[in-house]
Short mmCIF file of N, CA and C in Angstrom, two decimals:
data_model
loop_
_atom_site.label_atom_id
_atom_site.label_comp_id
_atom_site.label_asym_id
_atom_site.label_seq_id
_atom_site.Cartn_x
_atom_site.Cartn_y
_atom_site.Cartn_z
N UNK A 1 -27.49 -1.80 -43.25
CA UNK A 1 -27.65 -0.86 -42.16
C UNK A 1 -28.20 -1.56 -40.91
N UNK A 2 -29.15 -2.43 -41.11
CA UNK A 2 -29.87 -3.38 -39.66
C UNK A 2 -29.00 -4.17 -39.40
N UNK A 3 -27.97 -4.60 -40.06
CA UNK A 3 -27.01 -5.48 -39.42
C UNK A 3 -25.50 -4.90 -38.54
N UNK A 4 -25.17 -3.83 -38.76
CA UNK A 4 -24.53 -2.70 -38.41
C UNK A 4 -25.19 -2.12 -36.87
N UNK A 5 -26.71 -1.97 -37.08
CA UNK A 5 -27.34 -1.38 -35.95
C UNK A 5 -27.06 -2.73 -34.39
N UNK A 6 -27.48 -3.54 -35.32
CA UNK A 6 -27.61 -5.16 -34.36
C UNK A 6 -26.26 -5.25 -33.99
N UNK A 7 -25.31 -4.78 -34.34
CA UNK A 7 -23.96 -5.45 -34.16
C UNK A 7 -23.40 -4.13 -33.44
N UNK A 8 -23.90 -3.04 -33.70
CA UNK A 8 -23.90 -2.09 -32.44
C UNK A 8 -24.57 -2.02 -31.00
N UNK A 9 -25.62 -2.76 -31.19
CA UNK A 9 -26.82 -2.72 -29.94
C UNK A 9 -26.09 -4.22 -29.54
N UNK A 10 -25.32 -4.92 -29.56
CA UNK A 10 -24.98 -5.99 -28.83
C UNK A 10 -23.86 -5.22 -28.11
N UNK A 11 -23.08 -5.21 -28.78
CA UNK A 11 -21.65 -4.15 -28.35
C UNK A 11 -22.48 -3.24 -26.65
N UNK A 12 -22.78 -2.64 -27.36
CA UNK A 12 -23.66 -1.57 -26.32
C UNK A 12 -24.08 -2.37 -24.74
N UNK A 13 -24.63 -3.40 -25.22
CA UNK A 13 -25.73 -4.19 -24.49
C UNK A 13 -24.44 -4.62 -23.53
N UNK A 14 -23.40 -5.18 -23.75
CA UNK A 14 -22.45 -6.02 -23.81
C UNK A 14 -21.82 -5.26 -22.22
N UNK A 15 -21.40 -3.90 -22.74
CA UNK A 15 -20.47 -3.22 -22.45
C UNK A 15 -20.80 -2.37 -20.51
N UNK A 16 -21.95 -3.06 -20.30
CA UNK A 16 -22.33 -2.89 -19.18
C UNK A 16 -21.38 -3.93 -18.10
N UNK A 17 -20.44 -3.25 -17.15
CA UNK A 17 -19.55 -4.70 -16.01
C UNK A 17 -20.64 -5.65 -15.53
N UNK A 18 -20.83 -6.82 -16.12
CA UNK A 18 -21.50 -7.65 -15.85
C UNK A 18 -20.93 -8.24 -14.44
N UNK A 19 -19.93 -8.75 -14.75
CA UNK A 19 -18.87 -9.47 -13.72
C UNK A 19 -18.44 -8.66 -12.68
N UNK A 20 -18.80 -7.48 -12.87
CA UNK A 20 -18.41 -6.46 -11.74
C UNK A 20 -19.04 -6.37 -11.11
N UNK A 21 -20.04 -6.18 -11.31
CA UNK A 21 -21.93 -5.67 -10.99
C UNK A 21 -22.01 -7.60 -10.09
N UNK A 22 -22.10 -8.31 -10.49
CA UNK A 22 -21.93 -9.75 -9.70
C UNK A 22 -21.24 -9.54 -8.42
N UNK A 23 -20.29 -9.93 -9.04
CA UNK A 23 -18.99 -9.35 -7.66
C UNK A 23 -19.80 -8.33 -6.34
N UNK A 24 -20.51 -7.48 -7.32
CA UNK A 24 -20.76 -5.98 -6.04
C UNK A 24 -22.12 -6.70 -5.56
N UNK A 25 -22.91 -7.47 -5.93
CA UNK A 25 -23.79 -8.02 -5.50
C UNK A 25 -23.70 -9.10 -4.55
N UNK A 26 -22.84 -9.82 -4.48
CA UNK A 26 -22.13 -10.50 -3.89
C UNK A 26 -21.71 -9.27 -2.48
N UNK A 27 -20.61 -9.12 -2.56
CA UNK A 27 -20.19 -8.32 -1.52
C UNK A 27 -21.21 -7.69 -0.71
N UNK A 28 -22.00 -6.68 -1.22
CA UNK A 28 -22.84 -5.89 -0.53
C UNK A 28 -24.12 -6.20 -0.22
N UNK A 29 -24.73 -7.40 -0.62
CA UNK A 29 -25.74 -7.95 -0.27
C UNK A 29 -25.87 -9.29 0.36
N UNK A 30 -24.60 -10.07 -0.17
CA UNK A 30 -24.72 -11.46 -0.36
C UNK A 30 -25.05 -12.48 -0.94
N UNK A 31 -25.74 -12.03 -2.07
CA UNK A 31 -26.84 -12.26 -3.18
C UNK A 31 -26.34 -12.60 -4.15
N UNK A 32 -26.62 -13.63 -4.74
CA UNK A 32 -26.28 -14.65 -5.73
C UNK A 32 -26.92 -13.98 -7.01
N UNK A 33 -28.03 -13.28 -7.19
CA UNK A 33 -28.71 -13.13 -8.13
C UNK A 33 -28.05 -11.86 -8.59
N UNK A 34 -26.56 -11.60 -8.90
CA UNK A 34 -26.00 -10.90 -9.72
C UNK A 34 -25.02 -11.68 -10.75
N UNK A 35 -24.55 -13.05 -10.27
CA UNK A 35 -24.52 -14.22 -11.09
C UNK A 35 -25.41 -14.44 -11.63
N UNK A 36 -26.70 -14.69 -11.33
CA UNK A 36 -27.83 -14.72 -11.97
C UNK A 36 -27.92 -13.92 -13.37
N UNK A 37 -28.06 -12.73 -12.85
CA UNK A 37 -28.70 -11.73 -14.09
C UNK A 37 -27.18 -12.57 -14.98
N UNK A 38 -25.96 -12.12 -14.96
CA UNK A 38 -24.69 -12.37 -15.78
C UNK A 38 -24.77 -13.51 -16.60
N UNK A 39 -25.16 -14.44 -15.83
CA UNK A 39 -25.83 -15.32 -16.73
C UNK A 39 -26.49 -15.18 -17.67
N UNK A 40 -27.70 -15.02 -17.85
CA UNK A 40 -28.97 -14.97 -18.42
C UNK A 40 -28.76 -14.01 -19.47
N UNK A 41 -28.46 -12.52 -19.04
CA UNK A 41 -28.22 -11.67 -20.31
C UNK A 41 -27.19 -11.75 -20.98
N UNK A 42 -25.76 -12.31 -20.71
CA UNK A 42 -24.91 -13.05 -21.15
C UNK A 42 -25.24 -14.06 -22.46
N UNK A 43 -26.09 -14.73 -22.30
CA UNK A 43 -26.04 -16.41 -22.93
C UNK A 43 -27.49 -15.53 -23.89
N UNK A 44 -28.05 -14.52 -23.14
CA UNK A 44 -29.76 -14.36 -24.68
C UNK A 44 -28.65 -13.24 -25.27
N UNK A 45 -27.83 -12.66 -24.82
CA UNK A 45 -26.90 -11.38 -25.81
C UNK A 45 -25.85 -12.83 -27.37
N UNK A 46 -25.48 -13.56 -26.15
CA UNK A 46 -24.34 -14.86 -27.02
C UNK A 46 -25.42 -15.38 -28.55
N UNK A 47 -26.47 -15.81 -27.68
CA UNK A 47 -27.24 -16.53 -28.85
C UNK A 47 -28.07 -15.46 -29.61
N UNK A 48 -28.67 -14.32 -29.61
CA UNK A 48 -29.18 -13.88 -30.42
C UNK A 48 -28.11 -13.38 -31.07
N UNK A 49 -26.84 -12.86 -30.96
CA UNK A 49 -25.23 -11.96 -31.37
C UNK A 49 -24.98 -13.53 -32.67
N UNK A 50 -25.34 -14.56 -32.07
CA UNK A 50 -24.97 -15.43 -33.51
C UNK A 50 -26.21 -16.00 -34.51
N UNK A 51 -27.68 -15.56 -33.90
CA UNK A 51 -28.42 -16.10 -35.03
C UNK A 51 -28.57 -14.92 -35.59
N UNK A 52 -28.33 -14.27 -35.25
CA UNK A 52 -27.88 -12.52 -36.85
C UNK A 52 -26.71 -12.67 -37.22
N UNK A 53 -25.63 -13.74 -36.77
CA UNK A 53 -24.58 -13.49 -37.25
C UNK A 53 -23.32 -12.24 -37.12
N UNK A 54 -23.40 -12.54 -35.88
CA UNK A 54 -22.57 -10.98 -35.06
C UNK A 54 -21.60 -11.45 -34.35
N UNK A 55 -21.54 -12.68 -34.10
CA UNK A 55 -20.39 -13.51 -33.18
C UNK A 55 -19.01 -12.75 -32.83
N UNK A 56 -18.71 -11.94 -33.87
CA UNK A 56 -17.76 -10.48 -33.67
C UNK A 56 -18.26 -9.73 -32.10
N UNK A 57 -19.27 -8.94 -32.32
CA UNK A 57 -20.45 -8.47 -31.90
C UNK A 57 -19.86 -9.12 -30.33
N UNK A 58 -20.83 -10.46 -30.42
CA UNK A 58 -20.01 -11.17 -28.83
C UNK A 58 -19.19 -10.93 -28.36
N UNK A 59 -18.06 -11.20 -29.38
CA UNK A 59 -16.46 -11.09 -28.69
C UNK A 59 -15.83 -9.63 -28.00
N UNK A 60 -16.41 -8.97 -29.07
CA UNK A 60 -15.73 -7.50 -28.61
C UNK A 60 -16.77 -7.06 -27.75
N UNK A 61 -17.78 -7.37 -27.26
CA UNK A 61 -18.46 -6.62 -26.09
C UNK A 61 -17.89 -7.64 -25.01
N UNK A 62 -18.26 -8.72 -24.85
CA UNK A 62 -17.26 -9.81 -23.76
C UNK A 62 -16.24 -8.87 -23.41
N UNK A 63 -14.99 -8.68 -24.02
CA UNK A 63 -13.94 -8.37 -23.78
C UNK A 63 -13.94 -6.50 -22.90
N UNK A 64 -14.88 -5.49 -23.92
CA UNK A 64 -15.07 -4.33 -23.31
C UNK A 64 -15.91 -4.95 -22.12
N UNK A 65 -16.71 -5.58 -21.91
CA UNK A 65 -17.14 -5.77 -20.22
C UNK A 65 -16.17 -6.16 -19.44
N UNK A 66 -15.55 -7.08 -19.79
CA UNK A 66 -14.48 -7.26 -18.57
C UNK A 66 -13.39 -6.27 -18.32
N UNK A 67 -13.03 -5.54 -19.27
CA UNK A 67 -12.07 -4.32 -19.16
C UNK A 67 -12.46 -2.95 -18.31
N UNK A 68 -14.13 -3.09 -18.45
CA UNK A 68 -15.08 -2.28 -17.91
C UNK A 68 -14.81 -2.72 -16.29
N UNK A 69 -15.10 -4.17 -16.38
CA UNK A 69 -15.74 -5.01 -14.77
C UNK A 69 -13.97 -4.84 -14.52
N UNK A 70 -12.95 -4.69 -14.78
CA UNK A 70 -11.79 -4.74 -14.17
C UNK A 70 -11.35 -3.37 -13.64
N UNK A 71 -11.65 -2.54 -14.36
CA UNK A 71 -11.66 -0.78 -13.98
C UNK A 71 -12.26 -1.28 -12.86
N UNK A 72 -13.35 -0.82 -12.47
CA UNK A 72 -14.22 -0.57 -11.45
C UNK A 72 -13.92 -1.37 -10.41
N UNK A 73 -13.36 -2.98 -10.60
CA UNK A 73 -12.64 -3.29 -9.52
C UNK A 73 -11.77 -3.04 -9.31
N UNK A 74 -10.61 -2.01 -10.07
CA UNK A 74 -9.52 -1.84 -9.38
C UNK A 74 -9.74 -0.75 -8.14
N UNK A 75 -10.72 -0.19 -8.64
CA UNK A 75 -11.24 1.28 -7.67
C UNK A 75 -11.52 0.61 -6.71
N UNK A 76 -12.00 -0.50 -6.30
CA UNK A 76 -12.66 -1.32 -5.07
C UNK A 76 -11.56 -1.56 -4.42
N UNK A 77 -10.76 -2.07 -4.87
CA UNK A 77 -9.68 -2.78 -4.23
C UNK A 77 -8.88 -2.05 -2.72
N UNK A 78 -9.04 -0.47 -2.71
CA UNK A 78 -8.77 0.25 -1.38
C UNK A 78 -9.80 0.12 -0.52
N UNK A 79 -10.63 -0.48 -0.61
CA UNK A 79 -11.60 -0.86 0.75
C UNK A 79 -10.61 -1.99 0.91
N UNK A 80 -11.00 -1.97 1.95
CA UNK A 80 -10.37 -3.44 3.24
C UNK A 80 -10.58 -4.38 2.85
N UNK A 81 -12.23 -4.38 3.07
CA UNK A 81 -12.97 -5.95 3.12
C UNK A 81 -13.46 -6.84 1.62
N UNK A 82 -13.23 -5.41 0.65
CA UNK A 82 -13.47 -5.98 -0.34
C UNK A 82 -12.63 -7.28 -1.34
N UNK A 83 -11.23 -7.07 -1.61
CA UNK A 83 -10.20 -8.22 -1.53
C UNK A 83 -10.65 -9.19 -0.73
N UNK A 84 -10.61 -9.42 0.92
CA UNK A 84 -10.58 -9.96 1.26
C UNK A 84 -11.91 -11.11 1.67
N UNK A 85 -12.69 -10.28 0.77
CA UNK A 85 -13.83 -11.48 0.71
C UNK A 85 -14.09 -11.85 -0.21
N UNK A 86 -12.86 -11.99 -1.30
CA UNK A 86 -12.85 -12.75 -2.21
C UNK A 86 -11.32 -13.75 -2.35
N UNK A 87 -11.62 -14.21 -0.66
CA UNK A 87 -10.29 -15.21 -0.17
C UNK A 87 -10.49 -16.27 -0.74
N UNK A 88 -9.53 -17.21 -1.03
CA UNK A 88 -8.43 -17.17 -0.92
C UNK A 88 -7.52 -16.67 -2.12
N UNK A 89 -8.42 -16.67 -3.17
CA UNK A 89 -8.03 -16.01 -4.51
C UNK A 89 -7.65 -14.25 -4.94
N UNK A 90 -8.75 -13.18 -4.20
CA UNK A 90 -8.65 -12.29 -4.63
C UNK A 90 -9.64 -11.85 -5.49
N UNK A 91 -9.82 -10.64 -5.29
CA UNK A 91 -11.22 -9.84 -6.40
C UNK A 91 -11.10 -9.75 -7.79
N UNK A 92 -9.15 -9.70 -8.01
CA UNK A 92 -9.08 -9.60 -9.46
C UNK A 92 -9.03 -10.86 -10.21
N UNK A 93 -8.66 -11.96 -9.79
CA UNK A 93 -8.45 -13.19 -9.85
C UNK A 93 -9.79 -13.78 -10.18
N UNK A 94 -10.61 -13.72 -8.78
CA UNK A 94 -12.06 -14.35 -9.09
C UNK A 94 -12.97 -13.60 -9.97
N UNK A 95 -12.25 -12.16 -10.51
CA UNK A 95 -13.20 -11.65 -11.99
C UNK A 95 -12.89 -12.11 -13.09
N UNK A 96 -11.51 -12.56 -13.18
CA UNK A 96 -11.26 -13.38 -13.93
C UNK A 96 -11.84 -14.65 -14.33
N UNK A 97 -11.56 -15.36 -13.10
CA UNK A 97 -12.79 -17.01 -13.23
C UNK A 97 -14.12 -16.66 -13.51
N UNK A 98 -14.61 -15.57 -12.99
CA UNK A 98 -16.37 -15.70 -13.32
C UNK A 98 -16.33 -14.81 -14.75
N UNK A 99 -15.61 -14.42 -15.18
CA UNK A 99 -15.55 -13.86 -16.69
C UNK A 99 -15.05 -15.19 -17.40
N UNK A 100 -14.41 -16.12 -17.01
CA UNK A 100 -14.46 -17.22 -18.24
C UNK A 100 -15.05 -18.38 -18.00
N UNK A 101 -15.92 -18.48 -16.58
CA UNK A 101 -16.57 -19.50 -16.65
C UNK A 101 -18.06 -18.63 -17.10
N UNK A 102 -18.27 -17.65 -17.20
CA UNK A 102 -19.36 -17.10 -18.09
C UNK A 102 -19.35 -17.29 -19.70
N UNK A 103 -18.14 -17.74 -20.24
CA UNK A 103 -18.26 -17.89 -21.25
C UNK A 103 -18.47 -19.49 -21.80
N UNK A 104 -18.38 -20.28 -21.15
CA UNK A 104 -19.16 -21.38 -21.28
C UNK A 104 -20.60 -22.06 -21.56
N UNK A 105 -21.21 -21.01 -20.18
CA UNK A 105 -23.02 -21.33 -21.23
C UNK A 105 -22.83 -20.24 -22.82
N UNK A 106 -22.23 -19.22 -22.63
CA UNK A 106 -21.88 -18.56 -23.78
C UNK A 106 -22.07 -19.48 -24.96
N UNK A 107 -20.90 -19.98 -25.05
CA UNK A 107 -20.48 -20.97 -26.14
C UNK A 107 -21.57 -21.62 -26.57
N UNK A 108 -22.47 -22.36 -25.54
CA UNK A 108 -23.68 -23.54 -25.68
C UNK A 108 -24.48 -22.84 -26.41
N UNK A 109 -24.83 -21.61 -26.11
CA UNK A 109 -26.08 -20.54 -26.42
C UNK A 109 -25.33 -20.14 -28.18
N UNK A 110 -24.56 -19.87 -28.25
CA UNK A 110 -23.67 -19.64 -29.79
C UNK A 110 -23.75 -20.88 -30.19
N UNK A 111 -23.61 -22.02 -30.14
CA UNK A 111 -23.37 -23.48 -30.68
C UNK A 111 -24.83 -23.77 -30.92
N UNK A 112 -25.69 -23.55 -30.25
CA UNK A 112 -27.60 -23.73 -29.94
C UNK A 112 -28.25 -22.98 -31.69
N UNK A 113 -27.61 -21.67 -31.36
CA UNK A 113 -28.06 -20.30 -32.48
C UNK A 113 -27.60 -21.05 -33.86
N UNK A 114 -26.14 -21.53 -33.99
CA UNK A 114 -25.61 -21.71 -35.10
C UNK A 114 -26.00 -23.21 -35.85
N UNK A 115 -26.58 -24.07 -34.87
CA UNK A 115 -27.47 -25.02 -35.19
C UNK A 115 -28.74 -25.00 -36.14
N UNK A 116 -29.42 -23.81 -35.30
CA UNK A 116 -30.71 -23.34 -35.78
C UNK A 116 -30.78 -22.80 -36.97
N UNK A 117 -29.66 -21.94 -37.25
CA UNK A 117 -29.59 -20.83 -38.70
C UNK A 117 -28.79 -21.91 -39.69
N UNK A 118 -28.19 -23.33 -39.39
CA UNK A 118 -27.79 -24.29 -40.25
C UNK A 118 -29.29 -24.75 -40.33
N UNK A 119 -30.12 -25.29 -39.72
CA UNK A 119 -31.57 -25.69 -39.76
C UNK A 119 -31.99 -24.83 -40.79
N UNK A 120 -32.42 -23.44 -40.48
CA UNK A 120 -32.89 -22.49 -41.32
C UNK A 120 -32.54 -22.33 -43.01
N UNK A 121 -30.58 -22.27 -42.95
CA UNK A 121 -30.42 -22.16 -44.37
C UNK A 121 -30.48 -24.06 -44.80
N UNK A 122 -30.90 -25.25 -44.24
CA UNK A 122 -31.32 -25.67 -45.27
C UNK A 122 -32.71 -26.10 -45.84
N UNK A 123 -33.57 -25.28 -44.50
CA UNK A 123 -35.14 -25.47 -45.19
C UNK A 123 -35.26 -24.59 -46.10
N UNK A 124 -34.86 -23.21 -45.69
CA UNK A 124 -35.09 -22.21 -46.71
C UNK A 124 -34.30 -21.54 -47.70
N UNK A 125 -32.73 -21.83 -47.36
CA UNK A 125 -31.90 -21.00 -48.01
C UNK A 125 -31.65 -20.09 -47.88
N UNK A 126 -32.52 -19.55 -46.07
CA UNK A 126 -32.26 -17.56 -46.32
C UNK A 126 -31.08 -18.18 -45.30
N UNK A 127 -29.95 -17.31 -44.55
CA UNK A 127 -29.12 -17.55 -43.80
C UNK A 127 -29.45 -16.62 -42.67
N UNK A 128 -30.07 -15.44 -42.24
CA UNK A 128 -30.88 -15.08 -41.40
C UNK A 128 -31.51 -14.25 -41.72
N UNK A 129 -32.82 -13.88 -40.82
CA UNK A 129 -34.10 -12.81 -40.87
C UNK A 129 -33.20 -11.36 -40.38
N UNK A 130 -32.82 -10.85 -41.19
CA UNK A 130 -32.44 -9.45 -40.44
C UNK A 130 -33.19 -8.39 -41.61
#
C-alpha cells in the first residue's frame, strides 16, 4: 500500500506544467528562476521516484507534465508576443527542448539514487526503506 501511495504522490507531484510554468516565467517576468524551480523539483521528484523504486512513477508523470505544459501552451499561442519571443524556434518547439534537456540532470539524479540502493542492498540486503 506505501509503495502504491509513493508512486501516486510522484505522479501527482509530477503532473504540475513544469515547462510551462518556466516558459510563463520567462515571458512575463523575464526570470530565469522558473527554469530554476523545473530543475530542482524535477531531479529531487527523479531521484527520490528511484530510491523507492518508482522509476515508472518518473516516466509517466514526465510525460503527463509535458502533455499538461503543451495544453496550456497551445492556449498561449493567440497572443502575439508570446510565439514570438520564443524566436527563432517557437514556444512549442522550445517546450520541447526544455522538456528534454530537463531530463538529463533527471537521468544523473536516477543514476545517483540507483547507485545508493545498489550500496544499500549490499550492506544490508534490504532493497529499499519503504
Amino acid at each position: 500500500m506505501k509503495k502504491v501511495a509513493v508512486f501516486s504522490l510522484i505522479i501527482c507531484l509530477f503532473s504540475f506544467p513544469y515547462a510551462y510554468f518556466s516558459l510563463f516565467q520567462d515571458f512575463n517576468n523575464s526570470s530565469m528562476k522558473g527554469y530554476l524551480l523545473l530543475l530542482v523539483i524535477s531531479i529531487i521528484l527523479a531521484f527520490f521516484g528511484s530510491l523507492t523504486n518508482n522509476s515508472i512513477a518518473v516516466l509517466i508523470g514526465n510525460t503527463v507534465s509535458f502533455i499538461i505544459s503543451y495544453y496550456f501552451n497551445s492556449k498561449m499561442i493567440n497572443i502575439d508576443s508570446w510565439d514570438g519571443y520564443f524566436k527563432p524556434i517557437g514556444s512549442i518547439r522550445f517546450l520541447v527542448v526544455v522538456s528534454v534537456i530537463n531530463l538529463i540532470p533527471q537521468l544523473v539524479a536516477i543514476n545517483f539514487a540507483k547507485s545508493l540502493n545498489k550500496k544499500r542492498i549490499e550492506r544490508t540486503g534490504i532493497l529499499s526503506k519503504e
